[in-house]
Amino acid sequence: MTKKWWHDKVAYQIYPKSFYDSNGDGIGDIPGIISKLDYLKDLGVDILWLSPCYQSPLVDQGYDISDYYRIDPRFGTMEDMEELIAQAKKRGMSILMDLVVNHCSDEHEWFQKACEDPDGKYGKFFYLRDKKEGELPTNWRSYFGGPVWEDLPCTSKQYLHVFHRKQPDLNWENPEVREEVYKNMNWWLEKGLGGFRVDAIVNIKKALPFHDYPADREDGLCSINAMLAEAKGIGEFLGEMRDRTFKKYDAFSVGEVFNEKPGEIPDYIGENGYFSSIFDFNETIFGGSEKGWYDSVPITPDDYKNCCFESQAKIGDTGFLSNIIENHDEPRGVSRYIPQGDCCVESKKMLAALNFMLRGLPFIYQGQELGMENVPISSIDEVDDISARDEYKVALEAGLSPEEALKVIARFSRDNARTPMQWSAGKNAGFTTGTPWLKVNPNYTSINAKAQMADPDSVMNFYKKLIALRKDPLYRETIVYGALEPVWQERHNLMAYYRKGEYTLLVVGNYQREEQEITLPQGYQKVLLNNYHDINEDSGCIRLHGYQVLILEI
Ligand code: TEU
Ligand code: CA
């Protein structure tokens, strides 16, 4: 495998709106990020992915872009962005922006022009169909609920949006659209970006000609996945994108891809893959249902383990997965992957180590390093996330009571990850001096960065140790490139694996509150990390404490 500059890095995702507010308007901003660069440097992360901060109506919190060449004034200015790139570089860090090009905002100039002249140049930037009374062009359901078709204002046409109606899909079959996208990407890369996280990219290739699929809910509509499963040839677009943009800059790119077929992995992330890496969503997708969030099955520790190992086996040494515990679309990982009632400092550290030591590139989502948890909600009116609001309706329509539906939303709402970063025990968790745009999780008085910095046993300091271990010159090669081999996979509530390279490391986590025994006939050389202060052992037999995790050199 050819070595790449990003292989041994650690990445960190920033959700700008909720990271740090520098001017008291309640909204996190780029100057706020700049002021926290030293915090991030101290944590040890190298690559910073920023969720979108381009000009946007913020209907989907920035994933609806109305100008790809502008920073939204709420987040700052272009000068701020340039300053951020420069300040990051000074500290040996690189910035990734979010590339959202499956769709733009309906407030983008292209869409405005398409409304003015649907048969002209910009009409061809979108998927438009003639409107027929009482009939939609297809029966597809948008990701955020309802049909994907909406009337094109002041015309006799309708346009396609697989996400929100304010996110019209761009027509990637049109070479002019692709040119515009590449031009913009190169413009940003010229500014010194490290690369891009590539949003919702699996959606850019549609199965043509459009047709209906069997309905999968009472609403008579079908999931977009039915259409995507039939769409062939996305590789042509992605290969072109790679050659015209990333490749020229040796940029890092990570794709939001979750429906690749096993045989296609080398195309995606092999030597000359479309992307540097793709996210592993196996655990986040687990238990999901086409019916909606209300119908999903909770994940158990054994499921979690099997999901991780399945992904690892699938990728092998073909390339690099990007491993996540959570992101801005998911609930907090500690609230999801740790059995209810057991979420504590030890179990949070265990989850961190088990995920972080997997083969691939570790991504930390803001606040994950503090063990931030899901936020309690008492009414649907408190919820901002458009996806959660739709899923609430879906749950009610399926017959759940408002209380039950609210419980579902509390479990899955994307707001869980979007509450303001908890910097201190001060007012608004130290996030803003004004009124935060989204409610702060009330647990900030006990879970916050300031307190954790001062506590050697905090979750944050454990993350620092994990990051330092990945960078330790002695073990780096093994952790970055070493093979992953599951151990004792069939054992209940135990997740263990070897990382084998120049050294052999054993990562083992007791995924339950009860103690559990393991035997190491050959013993071990050294303890590299332990979330407890002791190891209870007796002649080759280790009695692991509840949620104890160990990283041992064998
Ligand atoms: O998400 C793409 C995606 O697949 C979503 O359907 C995701 O499953 C959903 O958020 C779950 O509720 C990306 C972004 O990460 C997300 O924040 C955006 O809303 C979406 O694209 C549209 O740009
Ligand atoms: Ca602000």
XYZ file of C-alpha atoms and ligand atoms in Angstrom:
578
model
C 0.000 0.000 0.000
C 1.378 3.395 -0.993
C 1.682 5.548 2.117
C -0.388 8.707 2.201
C -0.001 11.817 4.312
C -3.311 11.261 6.042
C -2.969 7.572 6.981
C -1.661 8.135 10.501
C -3.825 11.151 11.283
C -6.736 11.623 13.656
C -9.739 13.566 12.390
C -12.242 15.690 14.304
C -15.629 16.870 13.086
C -16.801 20.359 13.945
C -20.441 21.349 13.680
C -19.771 25.096 13.406
C -23.178 26.267 14.549
C -22.721 24.536 17.894
C -18.987 24.677 18.498
C -18.139 28.094 19.895
C -19.838 31.463 19.550
C -17.369 34.362 19.483
C -19.794 37.293 19.233
C -22.719 36.457 21.476
C -25.403 35.964 18.808
C -26.016 32.407 20.004
C -24.562 30.835 16.859
C -21.150 29.215 16.704
C -18.822 30.752 14.140
C -15.465 30.534 12.387
C -13.671 33.025 14.673
C -14.945 30.775 17.472
C -13.265 27.781 15.847
C -10.015 29.726 15.433
C -10.039 30.561 19.125
C -10.309 26.860 19.955
C -7.535 25.619 17.661
C -5.129 25.328 20.552
C -7.646 23.174 22.399
C -7.811 20.879 19.356
C -4.057 20.854 18.927
C -3.671 19.913 22.570
C -6.164 17.090 22.117
C -3.895 15.838 19.352
C -6.166 15.884 16.305
C -4.820 16.778 12.855
C -7.662 16.922 10.343
C -10.679 19.127 11.043
C -13.863 18.503 9.069
C -16.259 21.437 9.203
C -19.913 20.806 8.534
C -21.110 23.390 5.973
C -20.651 27.076 6.671
C -21.386 28.350 3.154
C -24.146 30.859 2.493
C -27.388 29.072 3.263
C -30.961 29.569 4.446
C -30.041 26.896 7.053
C -33.216 24.896 6.498
C -31.111 21.762 6.841
C -28.526 23.602 8.927
C -26.236 24.465 6.031
C -26.711 21.328 3.931
C -28.763 23.601 1.695
C -26.245 25.883 0.016
C -27.280 29.043 -1.809
C -23.753 30.160 -2.750
C -20.786 27.810 -2.855
C -18.335 30.727 -3.028
C -19.528 32.531 0.107
C -19.407 32.029 3.823
C -22.722 32.616 5.542
C -22.423 35.876 7.515
C -23.722 34.066 10.591
C -20.568 31.948 10.505
C -18.188 34.766 9.585
C -16.449 36.023 6.462
C -14.242 34.598 3.735
C -11.308 36.283 5.497
C -12.183 34.335 8.645
C -12.173 31.119 6.644
C -8.805 31.929 5.104
C -7.492 32.798 8.536
C -8.755 29.478 9.872
C -6.985 27.567 7.106
C -3.769 29.504 7.780
C -3.951 29.166 11.566
C -4.650 25.454 11.290
C -1.714 25.017 8.922
C 0.550 26.821 11.372
C -0.320 24.142 13.901
C 0.172 21.298 11.438
C -3.540 20.742 10.988
C -5.641 20.697 7.833
C -9.201 21.738 7.179
C -11.804 19.724 5.302
C -14.929 21.409 4.085
C -18.212 19.654 3.473
C -18.976 19.119 -0.192
C -22.738 19.193 -0.650
C -23.370 18.752 -4.346
C -26.175 16.248 -4.687
C -28.415 19.271 -4.239
C -28.212 22.980 -3.638
C -30.673 25.350 -1.984
C -33.799 26.528 -3.787
C -32.402 29.982 -3.017
C -29.338 29.317 -5.172
C -29.097 31.473 -8.294
C -29.215 28.381 -10.521
C -32.593 27.380 -9.144
C -33.940 30.921 -9.290
C -32.985 31.050 -12.950
C -34.550 27.653 -13.579
C -37.835 29.027 -12.226
C -37.593 32.025 -14.555
C -36.846 29.904 -17.595
C -37.376 26.176 -17.042
C -36.520 25.353 -20.647
C -33.281 27.326 -20.595
C -29.759 26.506 -19.460
C -30.523 26.349 -15.737
C -33.655 24.260 -16.121
C -31.233 21.540 -17.208
C -29.320 21.898 -13.931
C -32.192 20.160 -12.154
C -34.568 17.277 -12.686
C -37.755 18.876 -13.988
C -40.859 17.046 -15.165
C -44.145 18.325 -16.571
C -46.817 18.581 -13.950
C -49.795 16.281 -14.396
C -52.979 16.815 -12.404
C -53.435 14.244 -9.638
C -50.312 12.308 -10.542
C -46.647 12.575 -9.539
C -43.773 11.683 -11.878
C -42.726 8.909 -9.452
C -43.797 7.545 -6.082
C -40.475 8.093 -4.279
C -40.460 9.301 -0.698
C -37.933 11.964 0.215
C -35.510 11.256 3.088
C -37.248 13.912 5.137
C -40.780 12.697 4.384
C -43.408 13.264 1.702
C -42.989 12.904 -2.057
C -39.753 13.970 -3.758
C -41.720 16.152 -6.222
C -42.623 19.771 -5.663
C -44.112 22.400 -7.984
C -41.528 24.606 -9.628
C -42.843 28.072 -8.704
C -44.605 29.988 -11.489
C -44.231 27.163 -14.015
C -46.112 24.073 -15.146
C -43.270 21.845 -13.968
C -42.197 19.941 -10.915
C -38.686 19.406 -9.578
C -37.040 16.511 -7.779
C -35.661 16.737 -4.248
C -34.575 13.566 -2.479
C -34.043 15.559 0.726
C -36.069 18.637 1.788
C -38.146 20.577 -0.741
C -35.706 23.426 -0.250
C -32.883 21.125 -1.453
C -33.471 20.579 -5.202
C -31.311 17.795 -6.679
C -28.677 18.820 -9.187
C -28.700 16.953 -12.476
C -25.311 15.251 -12.598
C -26.039 13.867 -16.071
C -25.546 17.424 -17.309
C -21.812 18.027 -17.943
C -22.276 21.738 -17.203
C -23.338 20.902 -13.662
C -20.249 18.757 -13.165
C -18.009 21.522 -14.527
C -19.491 23.980 -12.042
C -18.897 21.573 -9.176
C -15.266 20.866 -10.101
C -14.574 24.564 -10.632
C -15.826 25.311 -7.147
C -13.915 22.432 -5.561
C -10.656 23.519 -7.173
C -11.292 27.100 -6.125
C -11.455 25.903 -2.512
C -8.535 23.531 -2.850
C -6.460 26.434 -4.187
C -7.138 28.162 -0.878
C -5.229 25.419 0.853
C -7.916 23.047 2.054
C -6.810 19.552 3.004
C -9.803 18.140 1.181
C -13.496 17.413 1.519
C -16.026 15.259 3.282
C -18.410 14.358 0.485
C -22.052 14.612 1.459
C -24.833 12.243 0.399
C -22.824 11.383 -2.702
C -24.518 8.035 -3.384
C -27.568 9.994 -4.489
C -25.998 11.741 -7.486
C -26.659 8.838 -9.840
C -30.327 8.212 -10.485
C -31.837 5.202 -12.208
C -33.085 6.512 -15.536
C -35.686 6.626 -16.934
C -37.566 7.370 -13.702
C -40.244 4.901 -12.712
C -42.269 3.795 -9.686
C -41.257 1.077 -7.237
C -43.513 -0.999 -4.982
C -44.859 1.116 -2.120
C -43.347 0.254 1.260
C -45.650 2.241 3.569
C -49.315 3.194 3.812
C -48.520 6.513 2.115
C -48.139 4.651 -1.183
C -44.554 5.863 -1.573
C -41.281 3.967 -1.616
C -37.879 4.654 -0.102
C -35.224 6.297 -2.292
C -33.109 3.204 -1.658
C -35.213 1.241 -4.144
C -34.214 3.632 -6.915
C -30.576 3.887 -5.782
C -30.199 0.110 -5.802
C -31.021 0.179 -9.505
C -28.830 3.156 -10.459
C -25.742 2.053 -12.367
C -22.628 3.972 -13.343
C -21.949 6.348 -10.454
C -18.278 5.438 -10.855
C -18.003 7.488 -14.025
C -18.948 10.635 -12.139
C -16.806 9.832 -9.140
C -13.735 8.917 -11.184
C -14.068 12.119 -13.138
C -14.387 14.112 -9.930
C -11.278 12.481 -8.481
C -9.199 13.172 -11.595
C -10.375 16.738 -12.006
C -10.049 17.764 -8.361
C -8.684 15.672 -5.452
C -5.930 13.991 -7.386
C -4.288 17.194 -8.550
C -3.954 18.400 -4.956
C -3.243 15.089 -3.209
C -6.310 16.046 -1.200
C -8.009 13.859 1.375
C -11.594 12.918 0.587
C -14.025 10.910 2.639
C -17.291 9.863 1.093
C -20.628 9.443 2.790
C -21.139 6.081 1.141
C -23.176 3.216 2.535
C -24.493 1.196 -0.365
C -21.355 0.078 -2.151
C -21.362 -3.540 -3.208
C -18.571 -5.794 -1.869
C -16.862 -6.040 -5.261
C -16.781 -2.253 -5.591
C -14.658 -1.508 -2.515
C -11.380 -1.307 -4.456
C -13.043 1.162 -6.863
C -14.028 3.357 -3.944
C -10.986 3.255 -1.683
C -8.338 1.085 -3.366
C -5.011 2.430 -4.698
C -6.636 4.784 -7.195
C -10.067 4.856 -5.574
C -12.667 7.549 -6.054
C -12.116 8.615 -2.442
C -9.325 8.411 0.081
C -11.754 6.819 2.496
C -15.413 6.110 3.172
C -17.205 6.161 6.503
C -18.153 2.945 8.202
C -21.893 3.246 8.853
C -22.454 -0.420 9.653
C -23.239 0.249 13.322
C -25.344 3.341 12.682
C -27.449 1.564 10.070
C -27.920 -1.537 12.241
C -31.511 -2.200 13.285
C -32.902 0.482 10.967
C -36.276 -0.016 9.331
C -37.817 1.286 6.131
C -40.929 1.976 8.219
C -39.200 4.678 10.236
C -37.265 5.305 13.412
C -40.102 3.983 15.575
C -39.652 0.508 14.120
C -35.896 0.230 14.574
C -34.290 -2.403 16.783
C -31.827 -1.259 19.461
C -28.274 -2.468 19.050
C -26.707 -4.802 21.633
C -23.000 -5.048 22.524
C -22.714 -8.273 20.504
C -24.344 -6.602 17.493
C -21.971 -3.676 17.845
C -18.972 -5.971 17.858
C -20.206 -7.981 14.887
C -20.922 -4.815 12.882
C -17.379 -3.539 13.470
C -15.781 -6.863 12.580
C -17.970 -7.298 9.518
C -16.797 -3.945 8.150
C -13.201 -4.692 8.986
C -13.355 -8.051 7.205
C -15.033 -6.472 4.194
C -12.293 -3.860 3.751
C -9.261 -5.874 4.880
C -6.201 -4.064 3.612
C -7.880 -2.771 0.444
C -7.978 0.717 1.905
C -8.917 2.825 4.887
C -12.310 3.086 6.518
C -13.169 6.197 8.494
C -14.423 4.987 11.858
C -16.994 6.966 13.790
C -18.948 6.591 17.014
C -21.283 9.434 16.076
C -21.685 12.419 13.778
C -24.108 15.322 13.349
C -26.796 12.980 11.933
C -26.756 10.479 14.750
C -27.554 10.332 18.440
C -24.623 10.402 20.831
C -22.711 7.117 20.605
C -22.426 6.656 24.369
C -26.204 6.887 24.687
C -26.724 4.456 21.849
C -24.045 1.781 22.109
C -23.835 1.484 25.891
C -26.752 -0.390 27.449
C -29.206 1.871 29.269
C -28.238 2.565 32.839
C -24.587 1.682 32.261
C -23.429 4.922 30.666
C -20.531 6.015 32.880
C -16.937 7.200 32.595
C -15.558 3.644 32.377
C -17.991 2.445 29.710
C -17.460 5.613 27.662
C -13.717 4.997 27.707
C -14.222 1.371 26.742
C -16.309 2.328 23.732
C -13.725 4.945 22.776
C -10.830 2.477 22.838
C -12.683 -0.300 21.014
C -13.615 2.050 18.191
C -10.425 4.075 18.074
C -8.114 1.084 17.751
C -9.932 -0.392 14.755
C -8.024 -0.340 11.509
C -8.825 2.885 9.665
C -8.920 6.580 10.304
C -10.499 7.592 13.618
C -12.973 10.477 13.496
C -14.034 12.185 16.708
C -17.211 14.250 16.656
C -17.189 17.427 18.758
C -18.026 16.648 22.368
C -17.424 12.930 21.901
C -14.083 13.470 23.627
C -16.065 14.639 26.669
C -18.497 11.734 26.571
C -21.383 14.068 25.730
C -24.765 12.323 25.949
C -28.214 12.571 24.340
C -30.306 15.524 25.431
C -33.596 15.021 27.306
C -36.649 16.490 25.513
C -40.060 17.191 26.952
C -41.942 18.311 23.842
C -41.650 18.041 20.053
C -41.658 21.856 19.938
C -38.142 21.820 21.379
C -36.875 19.811 18.416
C -35.162 21.668 15.591
C -34.061 18.796 13.329
C -36.268 18.451 10.223
C -35.631 14.738 10.073
C -36.742 14.208 13.677
C -39.874 16.290 13.185
C -40.851 14.151 10.220
C -40.131 10.909 12.080
C -42.370 12.130 14.921
C -45.250 12.418 12.451
C -44.442 8.999 10.995
C -44.520 7.453 14.464
C -47.876 9.069 15.294
C -49.347 7.920 11.990
C -48.197 4.393 12.779
C -50.324 4.531 15.924
C -47.840 5.435 18.642
C -49.060 7.740 21.392
C -47.484 11.210 21.543
C -45.473 10.076 24.598
C -44.191 6.991 22.810
C -43.386 8.969 19.670
C -41.454 11.511 21.711
C -39.395 8.707 23.238
C -38.464 7.534 19.748
C -37.421 11.045 18.788
C -35.392 11.424 21.964
C -33.478 8.278 21.032
C -32.667 9.203 17.450
C -33.018 12.957 16.948
C -30.091 14.576 15.195
C -30.399 17.375 17.751
C -28.725 15.025 20.219
C -25.431 15.651 18.481
C -26.163 19.283 17.718
C -26.608 20.737 21.196
C -23.872 23.274 21.978
C -20.412 22.053 22.850
C -19.950 21.954 26.616
C -16.906 24.062 27.347
C -17.407 24.849 31.014
C -19.840 24.799 33.936
C -20.508 28.502 33.337
C -23.593 30.053 31.755
C -24.709 28.217 28.577
C -21.854 25.767 29.091
C -19.499 28.558 28.068
C -20.695 28.206 24.471
C -22.182 31.685 24.124
C -22.790 34.822 26.153
C -26.108 35.219 24.313
C -29.028 32.846 23.850
C -27.902 29.552 22.303
C -29.702 28.673 19.054
C -30.394 25.188 20.427
C -30.900 24.173 24.038
C -27.754 23.251 25.969
C -27.781 19.772 27.483
C -28.472 20.384 31.202
C -25.718 17.940 32.179
C -23.066 20.513 31.203
C -22.476 21.318 34.865
C -20.864 17.890 35.261
C -19.784 17.108 31.671
C -17.599 19.903 30.301
C -14.161 20.490 28.830
C -12.842 22.682 31.626
C -13.534 20.135 34.349
C -12.189 17.293 32.246
C -8.953 19.070 31.471
C -8.257 19.270 35.180
C -9.132 15.631 35.848
C -6.451 13.105 34.830
C -9.078 10.341 34.798
C -11.560 12.155 32.555
C -12.909 10.811 29.293
C -11.059 13.628 27.533
C -7.724 12.641 28.992
C -8.397 9.065 27.959
C -8.975 10.228 24.368
C -5.694 12.130 24.581
C -3.944 8.932 25.577
C -5.546 7.040 22.695
C -4.424 9.714 20.251
C -0.918 9.776 21.717
C -0.719 5.988 21.423
C -1.659 6.107 17.732
C 1.199 8.566 17.250
C 3.751 6.777 19.409
C 6.708 6.125 17.046
C 7.004 2.639 18.476
C 3.455 1.488 17.771
C 2.325 3.819 14.998
C 3.017 1.427 12.121
C 1.204 -1.407 13.852
C -1.816 0.709 14.768
C -2.092 2.392 11.386
C -1.258 -0.452 9.019
C -1.403 -3.629 11.101
C -3.997 -6.276 10.311
C -7.043 -6.658 12.513
C -7.895 -10.105 13.783
C -10.944 -10.708 15.980
C -10.447 -12.866 19.084
C -13.113 -14.775 21.060
C -15.729 -13.343 18.742
C -18.443 -15.720 19.904
C -18.090 -14.705 23.553
C -21.052 -12.743 24.869
C -20.460 -9.073 25.795
C -16.764 -9.279 25.069
C -15.141 -7.443 22.200
C -11.514 -8.250 21.516
C -9.116 -8.094 18.618
C -5.458 -8.214 17.750
C -3.696 -5.549 15.752
C -0.790 -7.313 14.128
C 2.199 -5.614 12.598
C 5.708 -5.232 13.895
C 4.101 -5.659 17.314
C 1.058 -7.633 18.324
C -1.431 -5.627 20.326
C -4.521 -7.005 22.010
C -7.478 -4.704 22.489
C -10.067 -6.215 24.803
C -13.201 -4.693 26.296
C -15.582 -6.239 28.802
C -18.826 -4.911 27.354
C -20.983 -5.414 30.476
C -21.156 -4.298 34.082
C -20.408 -7.780 35.451
C -16.825 -8.999 35.650
C -15.581 -11.384 32.988
C -12.515 -13.596 32.709
C -10.062 -14.022 29.880
C -6.961 -16.187 29.719
C -3.751 -15.237 27.996
C -1.639 -18.382 27.922
C 1.427 -16.479 26.673
C 0.829 -13.567 29.005
C 1.642 -10.057 27.806
C 4.631 -7.728 27.653
C 3.181 -4.389 28.564
C -0.029 -2.531 29.364
C -0.394 0.314 26.888
C -3.751 1.550 28.121
C -6.208 0.662 30.861
C -9.373 2.540 31.855
C -8.988 1.285 35.431
C -6.049 1.758 37.785
C -5.490 -1.955 38.231
C -5.631 -5.322 36.512
C -7.049 -8.175 38.495
C -4.895 -11.071 37.327
C -3.716 -14.420 38.464
C -1.300 -16.641 36.486
C -2.335 -15.907 32.905
C -5.947 -15.246 33.833
C -7.354 -11.713 33.869
C -10.599 -10.954 35.642
C -11.823 -7.857 33.798
C -13.841 -5.316 35.771
C -17.192 -4.154 34.386
C -16.539 -2.182 31.194
C -12.800 -2.502 31.626
C -10.801 -2.044 28.439
C -7.155 -2.977 28.016
C -4.675 -2.419 25.244
C -1.828 -4.865 25.758
C 1.373 -5.515 23.921
C 1.583 -9.288 23.585
O -26.845 12.963 5.119
C -27.220 12.034 4.140
C -28.096 10.959 4.609
O -28.019 9.874 4.090
C -29.245 11.288 5.534
O -30.383 10.726 4.969
C -29.147 10.742 6.875
O -29.346 9.359 6.820
C -30.208 11.447 7.679
O -29.601 12.633 8.121
C -30.747 10.704 8.848
O -31.742 11.462 9.486
C -26.215 14.113 4.679
C -25.879 15.032 5.829
O -24.956 14.400 6.673
C -27.129 15.454 6.520
O -26.877 16.257 7.645
C -27.960 16.197 5.530
O -29.205 16.470 6.099
C -28.159 15.415 4.237
O -26.976 14.820 3.749
C -28.646 16.333 3.158
O -27.609 17.155 2.733
Ca -21.684 33.885 16.522
